[in-house]
Amino acid sequence: MTRHFGAAMAAACLTLLLAPGAQAAGSAPASTAAAADNPYERGPAPTQASIEALRGSYSVGETAVSSLAVSGFGGGTIYYPTSTSDGTFGAVVISPGFTAYQSSIAWLGPRLASQGFVVFTIDTLTTVDQPDSRGRQLLAALDYLTQRSAVRGRVDASRLGVMGHSMGGGGTLEAAKSRPSLKAAVPLTAWNTDKTWPEITTPTLVIGADGDTIAPVATHSEPFYESLPGSLDKAYLELNGATHFTPNSSNTTIAKYSLSWLKRFIDDDTRYDQFLCPLPRPSLTIEEYRGTCPLGS
């Protein structure tokens, strides 16, 4: 907090000079100061509208990766910001669920990439791979992305995260357990026979669905979340009026909180704290939200 003190004081003084209800012009210096303090910030200061938008501020390119060109996973599609003026970006690999292909989670690719990430949606070696295998495949895909891919020069290999749906969500937990250096994990209506994850040290956002009959929250997402260390930055979002397959279609609630989590922990971008703390309240789309606040403490 000390490093922002000067900018905050300047903004406060300027606000006193403004007429009541006027927009505080002092917010610009504070934003500039924050950007200077954190070299990983990408994109403009976020708003409720920007995190809910179908696309962010970056134009997105994509490149297909053939299964014949890789080992350890089934190929996929890389989505990336086309701009090179901002330097490198954090990266996220996303796995589909049981019997599914990358097309089932492809909507997240351009949506997250346009906000300032390199995103790799993958196919798995077979559609019936179990979570432990999918966890290894997520890590193999991250290694390919950072070491061999055509966009490796755009990726900061020290700022990586994983996501996945169903079996892929279980694989997300496995990957985070196996590679503590990961900065963020977001399992989506995850399925796994292992219910306890005290070994995970990666900030984790567990997303479940109140109407999930395949991986019911009572036997999957909730115990996953509760078993994570109490000292960990973690959150549990239970979608309202949702099913196991809700993550397979464009969903604003999944997108906005996943984005905020990835920004906060892959980019260390505290501008996104406002969307995660105080904890979001139940609503038409949120059945329940639990979490640790303040973040990064």
PDB file of C-alpha atoms in Angstrom:
ATOM      1  CA  MET A   1       0.000   0.000   0.000  1.00  0.00           C
ATOM      2  CA  THR A   2       2.916   2.368   0.699  1.00  0.00           C
ATOM      3  CA  ARG A   3       3.948   2.580  -2.940  1.00  0.00           C
ATOM      4  CA  HIS A   4       0.533   3.956  -3.903  1.00  0.00           C
ATOM      5  CA  PHE A   5       0.412   6.528  -1.090  1.00  0.00           C
ATOM      6  CA  GLY A   6       1.584   9.542  -3.109  1.00  0.00           C
ATOM      7  CA  ALA A   7      -0.806   8.886  -5.983  1.00  0.00           C
ATOM      8  CA  ALA A   8      -3.684   8.231  -3.618  1.00  0.00           C
ATOM      9  CA  MET A   9      -3.064  11.493  -1.722  1.00  0.00           C
ATOM     10  CA  ALA A  10      -2.913  13.442  -4.977  1.00  0.00           C
ATOM     11  CA  ALA A  11      -6.190  11.922  -6.122  1.00  0.00           C
ATOM     12  CA  ALA A  12      -7.814  12.702  -2.767  1.00  0.00           C
ATOM     13  CA  CYS A  13      -6.697  16.346  -2.837  1.00  0.00           C
ATOM     14  CA  LEU A  14      -7.956  16.802  -6.359  1.00  0.00           C
ATOM     15  CA  THR A  15     -11.298  15.233  -5.451  1.00  0.00           C
ATOM     16  CA  LEU A  16     -11.784  17.856  -2.744  1.00  0.00           C
ATOM     17  CA  LEU A  17     -11.560  20.563  -5.408  1.00  0.00           C
ATOM     18  CA  LEU A  18     -14.214  19.002  -7.576  1.00  0.00           C
ATOM     19  CA  ALA A  19     -17.900  19.864  -7.414  1.00  0.00           C
ATOM     20  CA  PRO A  20     -20.051  17.188  -5.751  1.00  0.00           C
ATOM     21  CA  GLY A  21     -20.840  14.378  -8.175  1.00  0.00           C
ATOM     22  CA  ALA A  22     -18.068  15.327 -10.603  1.00  0.00           C
ATOM     23  CA  GLN A  23     -15.846  12.549 -12.010  1.00  0.00           C
ATOM     24  CA  ALA A  24     -12.522  12.430 -10.192  1.00  0.00           C
ATOM     25  CA  ALA A  25      -9.849  13.223 -12.717  1.00  0.00           C
ATOM     26  CA  GLY A  26      -7.327  12.079 -10.118  1.00  0.00           C
ATOM     27  CA  SER A  27      -8.064   8.451 -11.021  1.00  0.00           C
ATOM     28  CA  ALA A  28      -5.801   8.663 -14.052  1.00  0.00           C
ATOM     29  CA  PRO A  29      -2.578   9.347 -12.106  1.00  0.00           C
ATOM     30  CA  ALA A  30      -3.424   6.518  -9.701  1.00  0.00           C
ATOM     31  CA  SER A  31      -3.934   4.136 -12.623  1.00  0.00           C
ATOM     32  CA  THR A  32      -0.695   5.280 -14.214  1.00  0.00           C
ATOM     33  CA  ALA A  33       1.163   4.781 -10.951  1.00  0.00           C
ATOM     34  CA  ALA A  34      -0.272   1.287 -10.558  1.00  0.00           C
ATOM     35  CA  ALA A  35       0.750   0.354 -14.100  1.00  0.00           C
ATOM     36  CA  ALA A  36       4.266   1.601 -13.444  1.00  0.00           C
ATOM     37  CA  ASP A  37       4.473  -0.449 -10.231  1.00  0.00           C
ATOM     38  CA  ASN A  38       3.225  -3.656 -11.886  1.00  0.00           C
ATOM     39  CA  PRO A  39       4.848  -4.435 -15.241  1.00  0.00           C
ATOM     40  CA  TYR A  40       2.448  -7.344 -15.813  1.00  0.00           C
ATOM     41  CA  GLU A  41      -0.725  -5.266 -16.067  1.00  0.00           C
ATOM     42  CA  ARG A  42      -2.276  -5.536 -19.509  1.00  0.00           C
ATOM     43  CA  GLY A  43      -5.185  -3.573 -20.899  1.00  0.00           C
ATOM     44  CA  PRO A  44      -7.115  -0.570 -19.593  1.00  0.00           C
ATOM     45  CA  ALA A  45      -8.466  -0.257 -16.064  1.00  0.00           C
ATOM     46  CA  PRO A  46     -11.310  -2.778 -15.728  1.00  0.00           C
ATOM     47  CA  THR A  47     -14.960  -1.950 -15.183  1.00  0.00           C
ATOM     48  CA  GLN A  48     -18.023  -4.110 -14.608  1.00  0.00           C
ATOM     49  CA  ALA A  49     -18.858  -3.614 -18.279  1.00  0.00           C
ATOM     50  CA  SER A  50     -15.372  -4.585 -19.481  1.00  0.00           C
ATOM     51  CA  ILE A  51     -15.199  -7.868 -17.551  1.00  0.00           C
ATOM     52  CA  GLU A  52     -18.668  -8.838 -18.789  1.00  0.00           C
ATOM     53  CA  ALA A  53     -17.943  -7.927 -22.418  1.00  0.00           C
ATOM     54  CA  LEU A  54     -17.731 -10.628 -25.072  1.00  0.00           C
ATOM     55  CA  ARG A  55     -14.400  -9.149 -26.158  1.00  0.00           C
ATOM     56  CA  GLY A  56     -11.721  -7.090 -24.468  1.00  0.00           C
ATOM     57  CA  SER A  57      -9.419  -4.406 -25.855  1.00  0.00           C
ATOM     58  CA  TYR A  58      -6.980  -6.671 -27.744  1.00  0.00           C
ATOM     59  CA  SER A  59      -7.413  -7.942 -31.282  1.00  0.00           C
ATOM     60  CA  VAL A  60      -6.988 -11.725 -31.313  1.00  0.00           C
ATOM     61  CA  GLY A  61      -5.223 -14.061 -33.692  1.00  0.00           C
ATOM     62  CA  GLU A  62      -5.387 -17.837 -33.623  1.00  0.00           C
ATOM     63  CA  THR A  63      -3.274 -20.716 -34.787  1.00  0.00           C
ATOM     64  CA  ALA A  64      -4.152 -24.394 -35.026  1.00  0.00           C
ATOM     65  CA  VAL A  65      -1.806 -26.978 -33.523  1.00  0.00           C
ATOM     66  CA  SER A  66      -1.983 -30.433 -35.081  1.00  0.00           C
ATOM     67  CA  SER A  67      -1.920 -33.491 -32.856  1.00  0.00           C
ATOM     68  CA  LEU A  68       0.805 -34.792 -35.181  1.00  0.00           C
ATOM     69  CA  ALA A  69       3.082 -31.905 -34.217  1.00  0.00           C
ATOM     70  CA  VAL A  70       2.966 -32.452 -30.446  1.00  0.00           C
ATOM     71  CA  SER A  71       3.425 -35.165 -27.862  1.00  0.00           C
ATOM     72  CA  GLY A  72       1.716 -35.684 -24.542  1.00  0.00           C
ATOM     73  CA  PHE A  73      -1.633 -34.153 -25.547  1.00  0.00           C
ATOM     74  CA  GLY A  74      -3.914 -33.967 -28.569  1.00  0.00           C
ATOM     75  CA  GLY A  75      -3.160 -30.621 -30.188  1.00  0.00           C
ATOM     76  CA  GLY A  76      -5.526 -27.666 -30.082  1.00  0.00           C
ATOM     77  CA  THR A  77      -5.911 -23.985 -30.896  1.00  0.00           C
ATOM     78  CA  ILE A  78      -3.868 -21.067 -29.574  1.00  0.00           C
ATOM     79  CA  TYR A  79      -5.564 -17.678 -29.233  1.00  0.00           C
ATOM     80  CA  TYR A  80      -3.307 -14.690 -28.660  1.00  0.00           C
ATOM     81  CA  PRO A  81      -3.309 -10.876 -28.632  1.00  0.00           C
ATOM     82  CA  THR A  82      -1.956  -9.688 -31.968  1.00  0.00           C
ATOM     83  CA  SER A  83      -0.308  -6.615 -30.433  1.00  0.00           C
ATOM     84  CA  THR A  84       3.363  -6.894 -29.526  1.00  0.00           C
ATOM     85  CA  SER A  85       3.677  -3.373 -28.093  1.00  0.00           C
ATOM     86  CA  ASP A  86       2.827  -4.464 -24.536  1.00  0.00           C
ATOM     87  CA  GLY A  87       5.476  -7.167 -24.275  1.00  0.00           C
ATOM     88  CA  THR A  88       4.732 -10.717 -23.211  1.00  0.00           C
ATOM     89  CA  PHE A  89       1.498 -12.086 -21.765  1.00  0.00           C
ATOM     90  CA  GLY A  90       0.527 -14.640 -19.162  1.00  0.00           C
ATOM     91  CA  ALA A  91      -0.894 -17.878 -20.569  1.00  0.00           C
ATOM     92  CA  VAL A  92      -3.675 -20.343 -19.791  1.00  0.00           C
ATOM     93  CA  VAL A  93      -4.271 -23.882 -21.077  1.00  0.00           C
ATOM     94  CA  ILE A  94      -7.849 -25.205 -20.995  1.00  0.00           C
ATOM     95  CA  SER A  95      -8.931 -28.868 -21.146  1.00  0.00           C
ATOM     96  CA  PRO A  96     -12.356 -30.171 -22.218  1.00  0.00           C
ATOM     97  CA  GLY A  97     -14.355 -32.759 -20.300  1.00  0.00           C
ATOM     98  CA  PHE A  98     -15.136 -36.457 -20.625  1.00  0.00           C
ATOM     99  CA  THR A  99     -15.970 -37.518 -24.228  1.00  0.00           C
ATOM    100  CA  ALA A 100     -15.578 -33.870 -25.328  1.00  0.00           C
ATOM    101  CA  TYR A 101     -13.314 -31.981 -27.701  1.00  0.00           C
ATOM    102  CA  GLN A 102     -11.752 -28.541 -27.560  1.00  0.00           C
ATOM    103  CA  SER A 103     -14.791 -27.153 -29.381  1.00  0.00           C
ATOM    104  CA  SER A 104     -16.747 -27.537 -26.127  1.00  0.00           C
ATOM    105  CA  ILE A 105     -14.602 -24.917 -24.361  1.00  0.00           C
ATOM    106  CA  ALA A 106     -13.485 -22.919 -27.413  1.00  0.00           C
ATOM    107  CA  TRP A 107     -15.607 -19.887 -26.463  1.00  0.00           C
ATOM    108  CA  LEU A 108     -13.178 -19.112 -23.652  1.00  0.00           C
ATOM    109  CA  GLY A 109     -10.233 -18.824 -26.073  1.00  0.00           C
ATOM    110  CA  PRO A 110     -10.912 -15.503 -27.813  1.00  0.00           C
ATOM    111  CA  ARG A 111     -12.811 -14.118 -24.831  1.00  0.00           C
ATOM    112  CA  LEU A 112      -9.834 -14.420 -22.477  1.00  0.00           C
ATOM    113  CA  ALA A 113      -7.209 -13.688 -25.124  1.00  0.00           C
ATOM    114  CA  SER A 114      -8.869 -10.381 -25.984  1.00  0.00           C
ATOM    115  CA  GLN A 115      -8.354  -9.355 -22.362  1.00  0.00           C
ATOM    116  CA  GLY A 116      -4.599  -9.925 -22.527  1.00  0.00           C
ATOM    117  CA  PHE A 117      -3.723 -13.622 -22.249  1.00  0.00           C
ATOM    118  CA  VAL A 118      -2.369 -16.298 -24.564  1.00  0.00           C
ATOM    119  CA  VAL A 119      -4.953 -19.088 -24.364  1.00  0.00           C
ATOM    120  CA  PHE A 120      -4.523 -22.684 -25.537  1.00  0.00           C
ATOM    121  CA  THR A 121      -7.676 -24.809 -25.792  1.00  0.00           C
ATOM    122  CA  ILE A 122      -6.607 -28.407 -26.216  1.00  0.00           C
ATOM    123  CA  ASP A 123      -7.841 -31.785 -27.319  1.00  0.00           C
ATOM    124  CA  THR A 124      -6.834 -34.724 -25.163  1.00  0.00           C
ATOM    125  CA  LEU A 125      -5.153 -37.949 -26.232  1.00  0.00           C
ATOM    126  CA  THR A 126      -8.504 -39.725 -26.056  1.00  0.00           C
ATOM    127  CA  THR A 127     -11.922 -38.392 -25.136  1.00  0.00           C
ATOM    128  CA  VAL A 128     -12.126 -40.781 -22.173  1.00  0.00           C
ATOM    129  CA  ASP A 129      -8.876 -39.794 -20.448  1.00  0.00           C
ATOM    130  CA  GLN A 130      -9.199 -39.608 -16.663  1.00  0.00           C
ATOM    131  CA  PRO A 131      -8.291 -36.534 -14.544  1.00  0.00           C
ATOM    132  CA  ASP A 132      -4.735 -37.610 -13.708  1.00  0.00           C
ATOM    133  CA  SER A 133      -4.004 -38.009 -17.416  1.00  0.00           C
ATOM    134  CA  ARG A 134      -5.665 -34.697 -18.252  1.00  0.00           C
ATOM    135  CA  GLY A 135      -3.539 -33.008 -15.613  1.00  0.00           C
ATOM    136  CA  ARG A 136      -0.381 -34.287 -17.273  1.00  0.00           C
ATOM    137  CA  GLN A 137      -1.711 -33.212 -20.661  1.00  0.00           C
ATOM    138  CA  LEU A 138      -2.396 -29.681 -19.419  1.00  0.00           C
ATOM    139  CA  LEU A 139       1.221 -29.445 -18.283  1.00  0.00           C
ATOM    140  CA  ALA A 140       2.511 -30.928 -21.552  1.00  0.00           C
ATOM    141  CA  ALA A 141       0.509 -28.316 -23.433  1.00  0.00           C
ATOM    142  CA  LEU A 142       1.944 -25.526 -21.273  1.00  0.00           C
ATOM    143  CA  ASP A 143       5.454 -26.805 -22.005  1.00  0.00           C
ATOM    144  CA  TYR A 144       4.732 -26.879 -25.720  1.00  0.00           C
ATOM    145  CA  LEU A 145       3.216 -23.412 -25.601  1.00  0.00           C
ATOM    146  CA  THR A 146       6.207 -21.861 -23.837  1.00  0.00           C
ATOM    147  CA  GLN A 147       8.998 -23.827 -25.516  1.00  0.00           C
ATOM    148  CA  ARG A 148       8.007 -24.852 -29.039  1.00  0.00           C
ATOM    149  CA  SER A 149       4.883 -23.047 -30.207  1.00  0.00           C
ATOM    150  CA  ALA A 150       4.847 -20.367 -32.889  1.00  0.00           C
ATOM    151  CA  VAL A 151       3.785 -17.807 -30.261  1.00  0.00           C
ATOM    152  CA  ARG A 152       6.257 -18.752 -27.533  1.00  0.00           C
ATOM    153  CA  GLY A 153       7.897 -15.331 -27.841  1.00  0.00           C
ATOM    154  CA  ARG A 154       4.622 -13.726 -26.728  1.00  0.00           C
ATOM    155  CA  VAL A 155       4.366 -15.795 -23.546  1.00  0.00           C
ATOM    156  CA  ASP A 156       5.874 -15.098 -20.140  1.00  0.00           C
ATOM    157  CA  ALA A 157       6.742 -18.633 -19.052  1.00  0.00           C
ATOM    158  CA  SER A 158       6.778 -17.604 -15.400  1.00  0.00           C
ATOM    159  CA  ARG A 159       3.084 -16.599 -15.448  1.00  0.00           C
ATOM    160  CA  LEU A 160       0.950 -19.609 -16.306  1.00  0.00           C
ATOM    161  CA  GLY A 161      -2.446 -21.001 -15.358  1.00  0.00           C
ATOM    162  CA  VAL A 162      -4.758 -23.938 -16.059  1.00  0.00           C
ATOM    163  CA  MET A 163      -8.497 -24.384 -16.520  1.00  0.00           C
ATOM    164  CA  GLY A 164     -10.698 -27.315 -17.432  1.00  0.00           C
ATOM    165  CA  HIS A 165     -14.238 -28.629 -17.549  1.00  0.00           C
ATOM    166  CA  SER A 166     -15.494 -31.813 -15.848  1.00  0.00           C
ATOM    167  CA  MET A 167     -12.693 -34.403 -16.208  1.00  0.00           C
ATOM    168  CA  GLY A 168     -10.598 -31.479 -17.397  1.00  0.00           C
ATOM    169  CA  GLY A 169     -11.536 -29.657 -14.206  1.00  0.00           C
ATOM    170  CA  GLY A 170     -10.329 -32.633 -12.220  1.00  0.00           C
ATOM    171  CA  GLY A 171      -7.207 -32.495 -14.352  1.00  0.00           C
ATOM    172  CA  THR A 172      -6.825 -28.828 -13.467  1.00  0.00           C
ATOM    173  CA  LEU A 173      -6.558 -29.769  -9.799  1.00  0.00           C
ATOM    174  CA  GLU A 174      -4.083 -32.530 -10.666  1.00  0.00           C
ATOM    175  CA  ALA A 175      -1.936 -30.103 -12.676  1.00  0.00           C
ATOM    176  CA  ALA A 176      -1.901 -27.538  -9.861  1.00  0.00           C
ATOM    177  CA  LYS A 177      -0.909 -30.250  -7.392  1.00  0.00           C
ATOM    178  CA  SER A 178       1.914 -31.447  -9.653  1.00  0.00           C
ATOM    179  CA  ARG A 179       3.299 -28.013 -10.580  1.00  0.00           C
ATOM    180  CA  PRO A 180       3.204 -25.558  -7.657  1.00  0.00           C
ATOM    181  CA  SER A 181       4.742 -22.816  -9.819  1.00  0.00           C
ATOM    182  CA  LEU A 182       1.401 -22.323 -11.577  1.00  0.00           C
ATOM    183  CA  LYS A 183      -0.120 -18.948 -10.744  1.00  0.00           C
ATOM    184  CA  ALA A 184      -3.837 -19.765 -11.074  1.00  0.00           C
ATOM    185  CA  ALA A 185      -6.225 -22.702 -11.471  1.00  0.00           C
ATOM    186  CA  VAL A 186      -9.922 -22.627 -12.402  1.00  0.00           C
ATOM    187  CA  PRO A 187     -11.713 -26.020 -12.383  1.00  0.00           C
ATOM    188  CA  LEU A 188     -15.179 -25.806 -13.987  1.00  0.00           C
ATOM    189  CA  THR A 189     -17.851 -28.255 -12.698  1.00  0.00           C
ATOM    190  CA  ALA A 190     -14.910 -30.528 -11.991  1.00  0.00           C
ATOM    191  CA  TRP A 191     -15.064 -34.309 -11.566  1.00  0.00           C
ATOM    192  CA  ASN A 192     -12.469 -36.334  -9.678  1.00  0.00           C
ATOM    193  CA  THR A 193     -12.496 -39.366  -7.395  1.00  0.00           C
ATOM    194  CA  ASP A 194      -9.912 -37.610  -5.196  1.00  0.00           C
ATOM    195  CA  LYS A 195     -11.890 -35.234  -2.980  1.00  0.00           C
ATOM    196  CA  THR A 196      -9.062 -33.656  -0.964  1.00  0.00           C
ATOM    197  CA  TRP A 197      -6.412 -31.247  -2.196  1.00  0.00           C
ATOM    198  CA  PRO A 198      -4.378 -29.992   0.771  1.00  0.00           C
ATOM    199  CA  GLU A 199      -1.180 -30.109  -1.317  1.00  0.00           C
ATOM    200  CA  ILE A 200      -2.265 -27.344  -3.721  1.00  0.00           C
ATOM    201  CA  THR A 201      -0.508 -24.001  -3.299  1.00  0.00           C
ATOM    202  CA  THR A 202      -1.826 -22.388  -6.504  1.00  0.00           C
ATOM    203  CA  PRO A 203      -4.608 -19.798  -6.057  1.00  0.00           C
ATOM    204  CA  THR A 204      -7.719 -21.710  -7.095  1.00  0.00           C
ATOM    205  CA  LEU A 205     -11.231 -20.648  -8.105  1.00  0.00           C
ATOM    206  CA  VAL A 206     -13.591 -23.641  -7.971  1.00  0.00           C
ATOM    207  CA  ILE A 207     -16.737 -23.186 -10.069  1.00  0.00           C
ATOM    208  CA  GLY A 208     -19.685 -25.545  -9.512  1.00  0.00           C
ATOM    209  CA  ALA A 209     -23.325 -25.629 -10.651  1.00  0.00           C
ATOM    210  CA  ASP A 210     -26.359 -25.996  -8.412  1.00  0.00           C
ATOM    211  CA  GLY A 211     -28.095 -28.325 -10.883  1.00  0.00           C
ATOM    212  CA  ASP A 212     -25.087 -30.545 -11.638  1.00  0.00           C
ATOM    213  CA  THR A 213     -26.155 -34.201 -11.483  1.00  0.00           C
ATOM    214  CA  ILE A 214     -22.919 -35.598 -12.975  1.00  0.00           C
ATOM    215  CA  ALA A 215     -20.473 -33.948 -10.566  1.00  0.00           C
ATOM    216  CA  PRO A 216     -22.841 -32.728  -7.825  1.00  0.00           C
ATOM    217  CA  VAL A 217     -21.369 -29.878  -5.826  1.00  0.00           C
ATOM    218  CA  ALA A 218     -21.954 -31.733  -2.547  1.00  0.00           C
ATOM    219  CA  THR A 219     -19.573 -34.512  -3.592  1.00  0.00           C
ATOM    220  CA  HIS A 220     -17.222 -32.619  -5.906  1.00  0.00           C
ATOM    221  CA  SER A 221     -16.796 -28.834  -6.060  1.00  0.00           C
ATOM    222  CA  GLU A 222     -17.628 -28.133  -2.414  1.00  0.00           C
ATOM    223  CA  PRO A 223     -15.266 -30.732  -0.892  1.00  0.00           C
ATOM    224  CA  PHE A 224     -12.598 -29.732  -3.424  1.00  0.00           C
ATOM    225  CA  TYR A 225     -12.824 -26.144  -2.233  1.00  0.00           C
ATOM    226  CA  GLU A 226     -13.059 -26.969   1.472  1.00  0.00           C
ATOM    227  CA  SER A 227     -10.011 -29.269   1.293  1.00  0.00           C
ATOM    228  CA  LEU A 228      -7.752 -26.560  -0.135  1.00  0.00           C
ATOM    229  CA  PRO A 229      -5.429 -25.062   2.491  1.00  0.00           C
ATOM    230  CA  GLY A 230      -7.006 -22.351   4.623  1.00  0.00           C
ATOM    231  CA  SER A 231      -3.999 -20.133   4.011  1.00  0.00           C
ATOM    232  CA  LEU A 232      -4.489 -20.304   0.235  1.00  0.00           C
ATOM    233  CA  ASP A 233      -6.113 -17.622  -1.918  1.00  0.00           C
ATOM    234  CA  LYS A 234      -9.189 -19.593  -2.933  1.00  0.00           C
ATOM    235  CA  ALA A 235     -12.828 -19.080  -3.888  1.00  0.00           C
ATOM    236  CA  TYR A 236     -15.923 -21.160  -4.563  1.00  0.00           C
ATOM    237  CA  LEU A 237     -18.509 -19.945  -7.053  1.00  0.00           C
ATOM    238  CA  GLU A 238     -21.704 -21.974  -7.342  1.00  0.00           C
ATOM    239  CA  LEU A 239     -23.703 -21.042 -10.421  1.00  0.00           C
ATOM    240  CA  ASN A 240     -27.446 -20.592  -9.993  1.00  0.00           C
ATOM    241  CA  GLY A 241     -29.816 -22.332 -12.409  1.00  0.00           C
ATOM    242  CA  ALA A 242     -26.909 -24.131 -14.056  1.00  0.00           C
ATOM    243  CA  THR A 243     -25.948 -27.687 -15.009  1.00  0.00           C
ATOM    244  CA  HIS A 244     -22.794 -29.733 -15.452  1.00  0.00           C
ATOM    245  CA  PHE A 245     -22.625 -28.558 -19.059  1.00  0.00           C
ATOM    246  CA  THR A 246     -23.099 -24.819 -18.472  1.00  0.00           C
ATOM    247  CA  PRO A 247     -19.337 -24.202 -19.025  1.00  0.00           C
ATOM    248  CA  ASN A 248     -19.721 -25.535 -22.577  1.00  0.00           C
ATOM    249  CA  SER A 249     -21.542 -22.398 -23.730  1.00  0.00           C
ATOM    250  CA  SER A 250     -20.675 -18.713 -23.520  1.00  0.00           C
ATOM    251  CA  ASN A 251     -21.473 -17.656 -19.965  1.00  0.00           C
ATOM    252  CA  THR A 252     -20.920 -14.179 -18.571  1.00  0.00           C
ATOM    253  CA  THR A 253     -20.697 -15.229 -14.922  1.00  0.00           C
ATOM    254  CA  ILE A 254     -18.044 -17.874 -15.623  1.00  0.00           C
ATOM    255  CA  ALA A 255     -16.136 -15.479 -17.870  1.00  0.00           C
ATOM    256  CA  LYS A 256     -16.094 -12.448 -15.574  1.00  0.00           C
ATOM    257  CA  TYR A 257     -14.962 -14.280 -12.458  1.00  0.00           C
ATOM    258  CA  SER A 258     -12.482 -16.514 -14.287  1.00  0.00           C
ATOM    259  CA  LEU A 259     -11.020 -13.440 -15.969  1.00  0.00           C
ATOM    260  CA  SER A 260     -10.792 -11.542 -12.687  1.00  0.00           C
ATOM    261  CA  TRP A 261      -9.110 -14.520 -10.997  1.00  0.00           C
ATOM    262  CA  LEU A 262      -6.594 -15.004 -13.808  1.00  0.00           C
ATOM    263  CA  LYS A 263      -5.824 -11.289 -13.942  1.00  0.00           C
ATOM    264  CA  ARG A 264      -5.359 -11.084 -10.195  1.00  0.00           C
ATOM    265  CA  PHE A 265      -3.042 -14.058  -9.859  1.00  0.00           C
ATOM    266  CA  ILE A 266      -1.320 -14.518 -13.225  1.00  0.00           C
ATOM    267  CA  ASP A 267      -0.813 -10.788 -13.815  1.00  0.00           C
ATOM    268  CA  ASP A 268      -0.761  -9.782 -10.129  1.00  0.00           C
ATOM    269  CA  ASP A 269      -3.244  -7.122 -11.213  1.00  0.00           C
ATOM    270  CA  THR A 270      -4.883  -5.758  -8.078  1.00  0.00           C
ATOM    271  CA  ARG A 271      -7.230  -3.619 -10.208  1.00  0.00           C
ATOM    272  CA  TYR A 272      -9.391  -6.767 -10.350  1.00  0.00           C
ATOM    273  CA  ASP A 273      -9.666  -7.174  -6.570  1.00  0.00           C
ATOM    274  CA  GLN A 274     -12.846  -5.096  -6.645  1.00  0.00           C
ATOM    275  CA  PHE A 275     -14.714  -7.887  -8.467  1.00  0.00           C
ATOM    276  CA  LEU A 276     -13.615 -10.609  -6.026  1.00  0.00           C
ATOM    277  CA  CYS A 277     -13.639  -8.808  -2.669  1.00  0.00           C
ATOM    278  CA  PRO A 278     -15.964  -8.128  -0.919  1.00  0.00           C
ATOM    279  CA  LEU A 279     -17.326 -11.533  -1.852  1.00  0.00           C
ATOM    280  CA  PRO A 280     -19.996 -11.422  -4.584  1.00  0.00           C
ATOM    281  CA  ARG A 281     -23.500 -11.855  -3.183  1.00  0.00           C
ATOM    282  CA  PRO A 282     -26.108 -14.402  -4.316  1.00  0.00           C
ATOM    283  CA  SER A 283     -28.016 -13.275  -7.398  1.00  0.00           C
ATOM    284  CA  LEU A 284     -29.937 -14.574 -10.370  1.00  0.00           C
ATOM    285  CA  THR A 285     -26.712 -16.196 -11.605  1.00  0.00           C
ATOM    286  CA  ILE A 286     -24.866 -16.889  -8.326  1.00  0.00           C
ATOM    287  CA  GLU A 287     -26.241 -19.460  -5.886  1.00  0.00           C
ATOM    288  CA  GLU A 288     -23.356 -19.059  -3.470  1.00  0.00           C
ATOM    289  CA  TYR A 289     -19.876 -17.537  -3.322  1.00  0.00           C
ATOM    290  CA  ARG A 290     -17.236 -18.297  -0.699  1.00  0.00           C
ATOM    291  CA  GLY A 291     -13.700 -17.049  -0.592  1.00  0.00           C
ATOM    292  CA  THR A 292     -10.740 -15.577   1.212  1.00  0.00           C
ATOM    293  CA  CYS A 293     -10.486 -11.802   1.448  1.00  0.00           C
ATOM    294  CA  PRO A 294      -8.354  -9.785   1.281  1.00  0.00           C
ATOM    295  CA  LEU A 295      -6.498 -11.466  -1.563  1.00  0.00           C
ATOM    296  CA  GLY A 296      -2.757 -11.903  -1.521  1.00  0.00           C
ATOM    297  CA  SER A 297      -2.551 -11.485   2.253  1.00  0.00           C
TER     298      SER A 297
END
